Short mmCIF file of C-alpha atoms in Angstrom, two decimals:
data_model
loop_
_atom_site.label_atom_id
_atom_site.label_comp_id
_atom_site.label_asym_id
_atom_site.label_seq_id
_atom_site.Cartn_x
_atom_site.Cartn_y
_atom_site.Cartn_z
CA MET A 1 0.52 -0.13 0.13
CA GLN A 2 1.16 3.12 -0.57
CA LEU A 3 0.39 6.32 1.56
CA THR A 4 -0.61 9.67 0.53
CA LEU A 5 -2.72 12.16 1.10
CA TRP A 6 -5.12 11.71 -0.99
CA THR A 7 -6.19 8.20 -2.68
CA TYR A 8 -8.56 7.69 -5.59
CA GLU A 9 -10.14 4.63 -4.40
CA GLY A 10 -10.17 3.21 -0.83
CA PRO A 11 -9.56 0.09 0.32
CA PRO A 12 -12.08 -2.94 -1.04
CA HIS A 13 -13.80 -3.38 1.73
CA ILE A 14 -14.96 0.32 1.16
CA GLY A 15 -16.30 -1.35 -2.24
CA ALA A 16 -18.38 -4.09 0.15
CA MET A 17 -19.50 -1.32 2.25
CA ARG A 18 -20.70 0.44 -1.40
CA ILE A 19 -23.21 -2.98 -2.33
CA ALA A 20 -24.19 -2.95 1.86
CA THR A 21 -25.55 0.76 1.85
CA SER A 22 -26.78 0.75 -1.51
CA MET A 23 -28.99 -2.75 -1.33
CA ARG A 24 -32.45 -3.04 1.34
CA ASP A 25 -32.36 -6.29 3.63
CA LEU A 26 -28.32 -7.12 3.67
CA HIS A 27 -25.64 -6.18 6.31
CA TYR A 28 -22.16 -6.38 6.95
CA VAL A 29 -20.27 -7.79 9.41
CA LEU A 30 -16.87 -5.71 9.03
CA HIS A 31 -13.99 -7.25 10.87
CA ALA A 32 -11.58 -4.70 12.21
CA PRO A 33 -9.96 -1.82 14.85
CA GLN A 34 -11.20 0.98 16.20
CA GLY A 35 -11.36 4.02 14.18
CA ASP A 36 -11.82 1.97 11.19
CA THR A 37 -15.98 3.75 12.05
CA TYR A 38 -14.31 6.42 9.81
CA ALA A 39 -15.92 4.98 6.56
CA ASP A 40 -19.26 5.96 7.52
CA LEU A 41 -18.54 9.52 7.04
CA LEU A 42 -17.99 8.90 3.45
CA PHE A 43 -22.11 8.46 2.94
CA THR A 44 -24.07 9.67 5.77
CA MET A 45 -21.33 13.42 4.60
CA ILE A 46 -20.83 12.55 0.62
CA GLU A 47 -24.13 10.94 0.24
CA ARG A 48 -25.91 13.08 2.35
CA GLN A 49 -28.09 9.88 3.98
CA ASP A 50 -30.39 9.85 6.58
CA ARG A 51 -28.72 6.20 8.04
CA ARG A 52 -26.05 5.00 9.30
CA PRO A 53 -24.16 2.66 6.51
CA PRO A 54 -25.77 -1.56 7.51
CA VAL A 55 -22.43 -2.21 9.29
CA THR A 56 -21.57 -3.66 12.63
CA TYR A 57 -18.35 -3.85 13.35
CA THR A 58 -15.93 -5.89 16.05
CA THR A 59 -13.63 -3.18 16.62
CA PHE A 60 -11.05 -4.57 17.92
CA GLN A 61 -8.68 -2.91 19.86
CA ALA A 62 -4.83 -3.42 21.19
CA ARG A 63 -5.99 -4.77 23.78
CA ASP A 64 -7.37 -7.27 22.31
CA LEU A 65 -5.16 -8.45 20.19
CA GLY A 66 -3.76 -11.00 23.60
CA GLY A 67 -7.09 -12.49 23.75
CA SER A 68 -9.33 -14.82 20.93
CA THR A 69 -9.71 -11.73 18.33
CA ALA A 70 -11.88 -14.89 16.72
CA GLU A 71 -14.62 -14.66 19.38
CA LEU A 72 -14.65 -10.75 18.90
CA VAL A 73 -16.30 -12.60 14.98
CA LYS A 74 -18.58 -14.22 16.30
CA ALA A 75 -20.27 -11.65 18.86
CA ALA A 76 -20.53 -9.03 16.32
CA VAL A 77 -22.35 -11.57 13.81
CA ALA A 78 -24.72 -12.70 16.79
CA GLU A 79 -25.62 -9.17 17.37
CA ALA A 80 -25.63 -8.40 14.28
CA PHE A 81 -27.98 -10.55 12.89
CA GLU A 82 -30.54 -10.70 16.57
CA ARG A 83 -30.44 -6.47 15.83
CA PHE A 84 -31.56 -6.04 12.30
CA ARG A 85 -32.51 -9.08 11.20
CA PRO A 86 -31.18 -8.73 7.51
CA ALA A 87 -32.10 -11.02 4.78
CA ALA A 88 -28.71 -12.04 3.97
CA LEU A 89 -25.54 -11.34 5.76
CA LEU A 90 -21.54 -10.31 4.24
CA VAL A 91 -18.62 -10.65 6.61
CA GLY A 92 -14.79 -9.73 5.56
CA ASP A 93 -11.61 -7.83 6.86
CA SER A 94 -10.73 -4.58 7.01
CA CYS A 95 -7.15 -4.31 5.45
CA THR A 96 -5.41 -4.15 9.46
CA ALA A 97 -7.82 -7.13 10.22
CA GLU A 98 -6.83 -9.04 7.25
CA LEU A 99 -3.16 -9.47 9.05
CA ILE A 100 -4.75 -11.15 11.68
CA GLN A 101 -6.22 -13.88 10.15
CA ASP A 102 -9.37 -14.92 12.03
CA GLN A 103 -11.28 -15.96 8.40
CA SER A 104 -13.88 -14.22 9.45
CA GLY A 105 -15.98 -15.65 6.76
CA ALA A 106 -15.46 -19.36 7.80
CA LEU A 107 -16.22 -18.31 11.13
CA ALA A 108 -19.70 -16.82 10.27
CA ALA A 109 -20.73 -19.77 8.04
CA GLY A 110 -19.52 -22.04 10.43
CA MET A 111 -22.21 -20.89 13.17
CA GLN A 112 -25.27 -22.17 10.33
CA LEU A 113 -27.40 -18.96 11.10
CA PRO A 114 -30.83 -19.55 8.94
CA ILE A 115 -29.77 -16.63 5.75
CA PRO A 116 -27.19 -16.90 3.32
CA VAL A 117 -23.96 -15.71 5.17
CA VAL A 118 -21.20 -14.41 2.11
CA ALA A 119 -17.43 -14.02 3.28
CA LEU A 120 -15.94 -12.40 1.78
CA GLU A 121 -12.23 -12.26 0.89
CA LEU A 122 -11.02 -9.04 -0.27
CA PRO A 123 -7.10 -8.77 -0.65
CA ALA A 124 -6.47 -5.48 0.72
CA TYR A 125 -2.71 -4.99 -0.34
CA SER A 126 -3.29 -5.81 -3.95
CA LYS A 127 -6.90 -4.61 -4.61
CA LYS A 128 -8.89 -1.21 -4.59
CA GLU A 129 -12.34 0.12 -4.27
CA ASN A 130 -14.11 -0.64 -6.93
CA TRP A 131 -12.68 -4.32 -7.49
CA GLY A 132 -13.77 -4.97 -4.01
CA ALA A 133 -17.54 -3.60 -4.91
CA ALA A 134 -17.51 -5.69 -7.56
CA GLU A 135 -16.07 -8.62 -6.16
CA THR A 136 -18.75 -8.55 -3.67
CA PHE A 137 -21.88 -7.69 -6.18
CA TYR A 138 -20.44 -10.93 -7.85
CA HIS A 139 -20.61 -13.39 -4.86
CA LEU A 140 -23.77 -12.13 -3.31
CA ALA A 141 -25.53 -12.64 -6.62
CA ARG A 142 -23.93 -16.07 -7.13
CA THR A 143 -24.77 -16.92 -3.75
CA LEU A 144 -28.23 -16.34 -4.00
CA LEU A 145 -28.98 -18.01 -6.97
CA ALA A 146 -26.79 -21.26 -6.58
CA ASP A 147 -29.77 -22.94 -6.64
CA GLN A 148 -31.22 -21.36 -10.22
CA VAL A 149 -28.24 -21.64 -12.46
CA PRO A 150 -29.13 -24.65 -14.49
CA ALA A 151 -27.22 -27.53 -16.03
CA PRO A 152 -23.99 -26.87 -18.24
CA GLY A 153 -25.25 -26.82 -22.21
CA THR A 154 -28.90 -25.85 -21.43
CA ALA A 155 -30.85 -23.62 -23.99
CA ARG A 156 -32.73 -20.52 -22.61
CA PRO A 157 -35.50 -21.11 -23.08
CA PRO A 158 -36.97 -18.02 -25.90
CA ARG A 159 -39.47 -15.17 -24.48
CA ASP A 160 -42.56 -15.96 -24.63
CA PRO A 161 -44.12 -12.68 -27.54
CA ALA A 162 -47.46 -12.02 -25.38
CA ARG A 163 -44.75 -10.50 -22.77
CA ARG A 164 -43.05 -7.39 -23.29
CA PRO A 165 -39.17 -7.84 -23.02
CA ARG A 166 -37.48 -7.20 -19.93
CA ALA A 167 -33.20 -5.39 -18.86
CA ASN A 168 -31.59 -5.65 -15.66
CA LEU A 169 -29.99 -2.75 -15.15
CA LEU A 170 -26.52 -3.51 -13.37
CA GLY A 171 -23.95 -1.26 -11.72
CA PRO A 172 -25.84 1.96 -9.77
CA THR A 173 -24.61 2.53 -6.26
CA VAL A 174 -24.24 4.77 -3.77
CA LEU A 175 -21.10 7.05 -3.66
CA GLY A 176 -21.06 6.26 -7.72
CA PHE A 177 -21.80 9.09 -10.28
CA ARG A 178 -25.20 10.66 -10.90
CA CYS A 179 -25.94 7.06 -10.37
CA ARG A 180 -29.61 7.81 -8.87
CA ASP A 181 -30.44 10.03 -12.52
CA ASP A 182 -28.86 8.16 -14.69
CA VAL A 183 -30.81 5.55 -13.89
CA THR A 184 -33.97 7.47 -13.92
CA GLU A 185 -32.79 8.84 -17.73
CA ILE A 186 -32.36 5.09 -18.65
CA ARG A 187 -35.56 3.72 -17.54
CA ARG A 188 -37.09 6.46 -19.85
CA LEU A 189 -35.06 5.35 -22.70
CA LEU A 190 -36.56 1.44 -22.09
CA ASP A 191 -40.05 2.37 -21.53
CA ALA A 192 -40.28 4.64 -25.03
CA LEU A 193 -38.70 1.25 -26.45
CA GLY A 194 -41.07 -0.76 -24.91
CA ILE A 195 -38.49 -3.01 -22.88
CA ASP A 196 -39.84 -3.45 -19.47
CA VAL A 197 -37.71 -2.56 -16.27
CA ASN A 198 -37.14 -5.90 -14.04
CA VAL A 199 -34.12 -5.67 -11.59
CA VAL A 200 -32.11 -2.60 -10.42
CA ALA A 201 -29.17 -3.51 -8.83
CA PRO A 202 -27.36 -3.18 -6.57
CA LEU A 203 -29.15 0.79 -5.89
CA GLY A 204 -32.18 -0.05 -4.13
CA ALA A 205 -32.83 -3.35 -4.21
CA SER A 206 -33.31 -6.08 -2.15
CA VAL A 207 -32.13 -9.57 -1.87
CA ASP A 208 -34.85 -10.97 -3.11
CA ASP A 209 -34.46 -8.62 -6.19
CA LEU A 210 -31.05 -9.95 -6.94
CA ARG A 211 -32.93 -13.89 -6.77
CA ARG A 212 -35.05 -12.49 -9.74
CA LEU A 213 -32.39 -11.36 -11.77
CA PRO A 214 -32.40 -14.17 -14.73
CA ASP A 215 -36.39 -13.51 -15.08
CA ALA A 216 -35.16 -10.45 -17.38
CA ASP A 217 -34.24 -11.10 -21.14
CA PHE A 218 -30.47 -9.13 -20.94
CA ASN A 219 -28.00 -7.41 -18.80
CA ILE A 220 -27.60 -3.34 -19.34
CA ASP A 221 -23.67 -3.26 -18.04
CA LEU A 222 -24.64 0.50 -17.05
CA TYR A 223 -20.71 0.29 -14.84
CA PRO A 224 -18.81 -2.14 -15.68
CA GLU A 225 -16.80 -1.38 -12.71
CA VAL A 226 -19.03 -2.19 -10.63
CA SER A 227 -21.08 -4.91 -12.81
CA ARG A 228 -18.69 -6.40 -15.23
CA THR A 229 -17.64 -9.69 -13.54
CA LEU A 230 -21.55 -10.22 -13.05
CA THR A 231 -22.68 -9.74 -16.33
CA GLY A 232 -20.19 -12.35 -17.35
CA TRP A 233 -21.07 -14.99 -15.01
CA LEU A 234 -24.57 -14.06 -15.61
CA ASN A 235 -23.89 -14.75 -19.74
CA ARG A 236 -21.70 -17.64 -19.25
CA SER A 237 -24.51 -19.52 -16.50
CA PHE A 238 -27.83 -18.17 -17.91
CA GLY A 239 -26.84 -17.07 -21.20
CA MET A 240 -28.20 -13.89 -20.72
CA PRO A 241 -26.32 -11.67 -22.79
CA ALA A 242 -25.12 -7.80 -21.51
CA THR A 243 -24.85 -4.50 -23.23
CA ARG A 244 -21.39 -3.23 -23.93
CA THR A 245 -22.43 0.45 -24.83
CA ILE A 246 -22.15 3.45 -22.47
CA PRO A 247 -24.81 5.77 -23.20
CA MET A 248 -22.92 8.68 -22.54
CA GLY A 249 -23.57 12.04 -24.86
CA VAL A 250 -24.63 11.49 -28.02
CA GLY A 251 -23.62 9.34 -30.19
CA ALA A 252 -23.39 6.90 -27.57
CA THR A 253 -26.91 7.58 -26.63
CA ARG A 254 -27.72 6.31 -30.17
CA ASP A 255 -25.57 3.45 -30.29
CA PHE A 256 -27.19 2.21 -27.18
CA ILE A 257 -30.57 2.54 -28.07
CA ALA A 258 -29.42 0.79 -30.99
CA GLU A 259 -27.44 -1.70 -29.25
CA VAL A 260 -30.75 -2.50 -26.31
CA ALA A 261 -33.47 -3.09 -29.10
CA ALA A 262 -31.19 -5.43 -31.18
CA LEU A 263 -31.09 -7.52 -28.17
CA ALA A 264 -34.44 -7.00 -26.90
CA GLY A 265 -36.24 -7.52 -30.75
CA VAL A 266 -37.21 -4.05 -30.96
CA ASP A 267 -38.40 -0.79 -32.59
CA PRO A 268 -35.45 1.72 -32.31
CA SER A 269 -37.61 3.73 -34.47
CA PRO A 270 -39.57 5.69 -31.28
CA LEU A 271 -36.48 6.83 -30.57
CA LEU A 272 -34.26 7.23 -33.14
CA GLY A 273 -36.47 8.34 -35.68
CA GLY A 274 -36.19 11.97 -35.25
CA GLU A 275 -31.96 11.65 -34.41
CA THR A 276 -29.66 12.63 -37.77
CA PRO A 277 -26.95 11.88 -37.04
CA GLY A 278 -24.07 14.44 -38.38
CA ALA A 279 -26.79 17.57 -38.40
CA ALA A 280 -26.23 20.13 -36.00
CA GLY A 281 -29.92 21.67 -36.42
CA ARG A 282 -31.85 22.55 -33.15
CA GLY A 283 -34.26 19.52 -34.19
CA ALA A 284 -31.56 16.82 -34.92
CA SER A 285 -31.65 15.53 -32.27
CA ALA A 286 -33.67 14.48 -28.81
CA SER A 287 -30.61 16.87 -26.96
CA ARG A 288 -29.62 20.00 -27.47
CA GLN A 289 -26.28 19.43 -26.76
CA PRO A 290 -25.17 18.74 -31.01
CA TRP A 291 -26.99 22.07 -32.03
CA TYR A 292 -25.56 23.87 -28.64
CA ALA A 293 -22.23 22.86 -29.43
CA ARG A 294 -22.16 24.41 -32.81
CA SER A 295 -24.32 27.54 -31.91
CA VAL A 296 -23.56 31.19 -32.16
CA ASP A 297 -20.24 31.63 -30.14
CA SER A 298 -19.57 28.12 -29.41
CA THR A 299 -16.46 28.52 -31.89
CA TYR A 300 -14.72 29.13 -28.82
CA LEU A 301 -14.84 25.80 -27.68
CA THR A 302 -13.08 24.48 -31.33
CA GLY A 303 -9.30 22.93 -30.47
CA LYS A 304 -9.79 23.61 -27.20
CA ARG A 305 -7.26 21.01 -25.28
CA VAL A 306 -8.59 18.93 -23.22
CA PHE A 307 -6.77 16.45 -20.36
CA ILE A 308 -8.86 13.82 -19.32
CA PHE A 309 -8.40 11.92 -15.91
CA ALA A 310 -11.32 9.19 -14.35
CA ASP A 311 -12.76 5.72 -13.93
CA ALA A 312 -12.31 4.58 -17.14
CA THR A 313 -15.72 3.92 -18.22
CA HIS A 314 -16.62 7.76 -17.89
CA ALA A 315 -13.25 8.64 -19.14
CA ILE A 316 -13.66 6.75 -22.02
CA ALA A 317 -16.87 7.78 -22.95
CA ALA A 318 -15.74 11.68 -22.35
CA ALA A 319 -13.16 11.72 -24.79
CA ARG A 320 -15.74 10.56 -27.29
CA ILE A 321 -17.37 13.74 -26.50
CA ALA A 322 -15.05 15.90 -25.95
CA ALA A 323 -13.39 14.77 -29.55
CA GLU A 324 -16.83 13.86 -32.11
CA GLU A 325 -19.30 16.57 -30.31
CA MET A 326 -17.51 19.53 -28.77
CA GLY A 327 -14.82 19.69 -30.80
CA PHE A 328 -12.12 20.06 -28.95
CA THR A 329 -8.71 18.25 -28.89
CA VAL A 330 -7.64 15.45 -26.23
CA VAL A 331 -4.06 15.97 -25.03
CA GLY A 332 -4.27 13.54 -22.13
CA LEU A 333 -6.34 10.21 -21.39
CA GLY A 334 -5.84 7.97 -18.35
CA CYS A 335 -8.04 6.41 -15.15
CA TYR A 336 -6.77 5.53 -11.83
CA ALA A 337 -7.66 1.46 -12.02
CA ARG A 338 -5.12 -0.82 -13.93
CA ASP A 339 -8.04 -3.55 -14.51
CA PHE A 340 -9.45 -1.18 -17.41
CA ALA A 341 -5.68 -0.36 -18.42
CA ARG A 342 -5.96 -2.30 -22.26
CA ASP A 343 -9.70 -0.63 -22.71
CA VAL A 344 -8.00 3.14 -21.82
CA ARG A 345 -4.79 2.80 -23.72
CA ASP A 346 -6.63 1.32 -26.95
CA ALA A 347 -8.89 4.69 -26.37
CA ALA A 348 -5.40 6.86 -26.56
CA ALA A 349 -4.61 5.26 -29.58
CA ARG A 350 -7.38 6.24 -31.64
CA TYR A 351 -6.88 10.38 -29.95
CA GLY A 352 -2.82 10.33 -30.33
CA VAL A 353 -1.91 9.85 -27.25
CA GLU A 354 -0.40 8.28 -24.41
CA ALA A 355 -2.34 6.98 -22.02
CA LEU A 356 -1.89 7.42 -18.23
CA ILE A 357 -2.71 4.60 -15.64
CA SER A 358 -1.92 5.69 -12.19
CA ASP A 359 -3.31 6.10 -9.07
CA ASP A 360 -0.42 8.27 -7.77
CA TYR A 361 -2.40 12.40 -7.72
CA LEU A 362 1.57 13.44 -7.85
CA GLU A 363 2.57 12.36 -11.57
CA VAL A 364 -1.30 13.23 -12.86
CA GLU A 365 -0.52 16.48 -11.41
CA LYS A 366 2.25 16.36 -13.39
CA ALA A 367 1.06 15.23 -16.49
CA ILE A 368 -1.63 17.57 -16.59
CA ALA A 369 1.54 20.79 -16.16
CA ALA A 370 3.34 19.32 -18.92
CA ALA A 371 0.21 18.92 -21.21
CA ALA A 372 -1.17 22.69 -20.57
CA PRO A 373 -4.78 22.03 -20.93
CA GLU A 374 -7.60 24.68 -21.72
CA LEU A 375 -9.98 22.24 -19.69
CA VAL A 376 -9.97 19.58 -17.03
CA LEU A 377 -12.40 16.69 -17.11
CA GLY A 378 -11.80 14.64 -14.03
CA THR A 379 -12.86 13.46 -10.14
CA GLN A 380 -12.10 15.59 -7.07
CA MET A 381 -8.34 15.37 -7.22
CA GLU A 382 -8.35 17.18 -10.36
CA ARG A 383 -10.43 19.61 -9.52
CA HIS A 384 -7.70 20.60 -6.61
CA ILE A 385 -5.23 19.90 -8.99
CA ALA A 386 -6.62 22.17 -11.81
CA LYS A 387 -7.25 25.09 -9.31
CA ARG A 388 -4.09 25.30 -8.34
CA LEU A 389 -2.32 25.11 -12.22
CA GLY A 390 -5.63 27.84 -12.59
CA ILE A 391 -6.84 25.98 -15.20
CA ALA A 392 -10.71 24.83 -15.79
CA CYS A 393 -12.35 22.10 -14.57
CA ALA A 394 -15.55 19.64 -14.94
CA VAL A 395 -15.96 16.29 -12.31
CA ILE A 396 -16.84 13.44 -14.14
CA SER A 397 -16.26 10.68 -11.99
CA SER A 398 -16.22 9.47 -8.98
CA PRO A 399 -14.61 9.95 -5.96
CA ILE A 400 -16.93 13.00 -5.64
CA HIS A 401 -17.72 15.90 -3.31
CA VAL A 402 -20.41 16.26 -1.56
CA GLN A 403 -21.19 18.96 -4.05
CA ASP A 404 -21.48 16.47 -7.02
CA VAL A 405 -24.38 15.01 -5.39
CA PRO A 406 -26.83 17.82 -6.54
CA ALA A 407 -29.93 17.79 -5.25
CA ARG A 408 -31.22 19.09 -8.83
CA TYR A 409 -32.11 16.07 -11.23
CA SER A 410 -28.74 15.50 -13.22
CA PRO A 411 -28.02 12.81 -14.83
CA VAL A 412 -25.10 12.30 -17.30
CA TYR A 413 -26.33 9.98 -19.09
CA GLY A 414 -28.55 9.52 -21.90
CA PHE A 415 -30.17 12.06 -24.56
CA GLU A 416 -30.95 15.15 -21.17
CA GLY A 417 -27.05 13.60 -19.54
CA ALA A 418 -25.64 15.28 -22.99
CA ASN A 419 -27.10 18.59 -21.85
CA VAL A 420 -25.65 18.96 -18.30
CA LEU A 421 -22.77 17.55 -19.74
CA PHE A 422 -23.00 20.37 -22.54
CA ASP A 423 -23.25 23.05 -19.44
CA SER A 424 -21.36 21.65 -16.87
CA TRP A 425 -17.73 21.43 -19.26
CA VAL A 426 -18.51 24.50 -20.92
CA HIS A 427 -19.69 27.13 -18.47
CA PRO A 428 -16.26 26.92 -16.15
CA LEU A 429 -14.49 27.94 -20.10
CA VAL A 430 -13.98 31.59 -21.11
CA MET A 431 -16.68 32.43 -23.20
CA GLY A 432 -15.44 33.43 -27.13
CA LEU A 433 -16.39 37.20 -26.87
CA GLU A 434 -15.00 37.56 -23.50
CA GLU A 435 -11.84 36.12 -24.61
CA HIS A 436 -11.76 38.37 -27.55
CA LEU A 437 -12.09 41.36 -24.60
CA LEU A 438 -9.63 40.01 -22.41
CA GLN A 439 -7.30 40.13 -25.43
CA MET A 440 -8.31 43.94 -26.60
CA PHE A 441 -8.26 45.32 -23.27
CA ARG A 442 -5.19 42.90 -21.42
CA ASP A 443 -3.49 46.52 -20.19
CA ASP A 444 -6.56 48.23 -19.06
CA PHE A 445 -5.73 49.13 -15.52
CA GLU A 446 -9.14 47.34 -14.40
CA PHE A 447 -10.27 45.00 -17.79
CA ASN A 448 -6.03 43.66 -18.39
CA ASP A 449 -4.50 40.36 -18.44
CA ALA A 450 -4.45 39.64 -14.82
CA ALA A 451 -8.16 39.66 -14.45
CA PRO A 452 -9.71 36.43 -14.37
CA ALA A 453 -13.16 35.35 -16.52
CA SER A 454 -16.48 37.71 -15.04
CA HIS A 455 -17.93 34.10 -13.61
CA LEU A 456 -15.05 32.52 -12.09
CA PRO A 457 -13.99 33.55 -8.86
CA ALA A 458 -12.55 36.92 -7.80
CA VAL A 459 -9.39 34.36 -6.15
CA ALA A 460 -9.18 33.09 -9.78
CA ALA A 461 -6.28 35.56 -10.69
CA GLN A 462 -4.60 35.02 -7.71
CA THR A 463 -4.37 30.99 -8.06
CA MET A 464 -3.30 32.03 -11.53
CA ALA A 465 0.00 34.00 -10.79
CA VAL A 466 0.70 31.41 -8.30
CA ALA A 467 0.03 28.08 -10.88
CA GLU A 468 2.01 29.87 -13.37
CA LEU A 469 4.79 30.74 -10.79
CA GLY A 470 4.77 27.04 -9.46
CA MET A 471 5.75 26.06 -13.25
CA SER A 472 8.77 27.51 -13.03
CA ASP A 473 12.22 25.83 -12.89
CA ASP A 474 13.29 26.16 -9.11
CA ALA A 475 13.47 29.47 -7.78
CA ASP A 476 17.09 29.24 -6.79
CA ASP A 477 18.86 29.36 -10.17
CA ALA A 478 16.09 30.53 -12.14
CA PRO A 479 17.28 32.62 -14.59
CA ALA A 480 16.00 36.99 -14.06
CA TRP A 481 13.33 37.93 -16.19
CA THR A 482 13.72 41.70 -17.16
CA ALA A 483 10.39 43.99 -17.18
CA ASP A 484 10.00 43.78 -21.35
CA GLY A 485 10.56 40.34 -20.65
CA GLU A 486 7.61 40.05 -18.56
CA ARG A 487 5.70 41.71 -20.12
CA GLU A 488 5.85 40.09 -24.13
CA LEU A 489 5.12 36.98 -22.08
CA LYS A 490 1.95 38.00 -20.25
CA LYS A 491 0.76 38.87 -24.12
CA ILE A 492 0.80 34.67 -24.60
CA PRO A 493 -2.32 33.45 -23.21
CA PHE A 494 -2.49 31.87 -19.62
CA PHE A 495 -3.00 28.03 -20.90
CA VAL A 496 0.39 28.05 -22.15
CA ARG A 497 2.23 30.70 -20.46
CA GLY A 498 3.41 28.34 -18.00
CA LYS A 499 4.88 25.93 -20.28
CA ALA A 500 6.47 28.97 -22.36
CA ARG A 501 8.26 30.49 -18.90
CA ARG A 502 9.58 27.05 -17.89
CA ASN A 503 10.81 26.21 -21.64
CA THR A 504 12.25 29.76 -22.17
CA GLU A 505 13.71 29.86 -18.39
CA SER A 506 15.53 25.68 -19.44
CA TYR A 507 16.17 27.72 -22.35
CA ALA A 508 18.72 30.33 -21.06
CA ARG A 509 20.32 28.24 -18.32
CA SER A 510 21.10 25.96 -21.09
CA ARG A 511 22.79 29.00 -23.16
CA GLY A 512 24.15 29.77 -19.44
CA LEU A 513 22.29 33.26 -19.55
CA SER A 514 21.01 34.85 -16.20
CA THR A 515 19.00 37.17 -17.46
CA ILE A 516 15.89 36.80 -19.86
CA THR A 517 15.20 39.33 -22.36
CA VAL A 518 12.59 39.77 -25.10
CA GLU A 519 14.69 38.48 -27.48
CA THR A 520 15.71 35.35 -25.03
CA LEU A 521 11.63 35.12 -25.01
CA TYR A 522 11.71 34.68 -28.72
CA ASP A 523 14.86 33.17 -29.48
CA ALA A 524 13.60 30.13 -27.11
CA LYS A 525 9.99 29.89 -29.52
CA ALA A 526 12.19 29.62 -32.59
CA HIS A 527 14.48 26.64 -30.68
CA PHE A 528 11.55 24.91 -29.78
CA ALA A 529 9.23 25.21 -32.73
CA ARG A 530 11.75 23.18 -34.51
#
């Protein structure tokens, strides 16, 4: 494990907590030391939930290590069953308890409780939160469906033509990004196609709902980080196909509708009949995004450099939207989950960039500073990074802050989700006319180059100045800038000014120059342009 100030993912037992907290009548007994109850705050604070997570901690202390901590596990399991009367029980260890090797799952299974007990083995020192959520979801469903699995080679019976097609929506959880609203949006699309939703899980599902998963005709893999393992097993065991398209953005939503319609055997024209791919007219789509992205004053979007770093699902989808629908230039693409590294690398290759696969936020910050984008699309971590560097940013993925769980309806999937994405991505940018005015009046004492955009906080100018200095070489041996050189440097757009400063100082140092003049700046520009 790497000690760090920030982390993109918690240990795998946090993923298991997300599954337990997302569902009803499910309880989780966690063998953990006193102090691990901090995890409750993730749900009560960020998600603003009105109840604590359904988790019972053994909360052993240092003095308990001299005796049998296994007895604490048995006592906690018995107490949780008697107090909460869940329909099923998850039992597992936190990263600290894993070192004790009490085998809490096996202890609970040996107690012969009259409910299903799922023993979780989540290696905390080699796996992370999303993997823990996926494994928990998979093992829970597999345990509950064990008596329904048909014999190998059994053909799946055809759907009764008198019944409407059914689909399961799999993967949404608490602490996911906009999952609550995405589910509502996808339900609307399916209803317009004449497809019923059989089960939504884990979010809002009961234990009995998971037993009904095979009643659907196919699965919709909404959040692969959580549901891909389970949908693969349902396909192998029950012959249930699953979607592969993530309906984020106008183009992907159209592809998703076509894919779902093909799996269900229905006509997609109720949703696709009015769609005109490649056109940007107001009536070309159910989403306003294609028209807004090409309307008056939207030329300022074209060619804007964007750096994307998030979970794999949202990062890959965001890159397609940025490049194909918004006119941006993708200058960086990455994710923090190595389990999906291949998918991200394939996507990065399509945009001519090298994928960044890392869970080290300092490495991500270095890559963003080097790329000098005008917009960053990322997680809460990238929001902080972008603020320090003076770059516009929009959050598109977990990990999230409480402000990323809005009270309003705000999906990112489907046609309405495309509208939300357009607004949240474009608003942090300097608008076309505003950018023109900033350049025209940059020497005005009230409306100058150091003034932030009118819609940004007053501290933005200070943040940009600090970021610019922070991207310079080490101040101890950096060449001094003349007043004329500094004035000329400020004529360079702020989003590449840091890189220009860095390159010029590097050039001056390589030539043994102690002072940087206007001539040095242009000599460096010519040097690096070769």
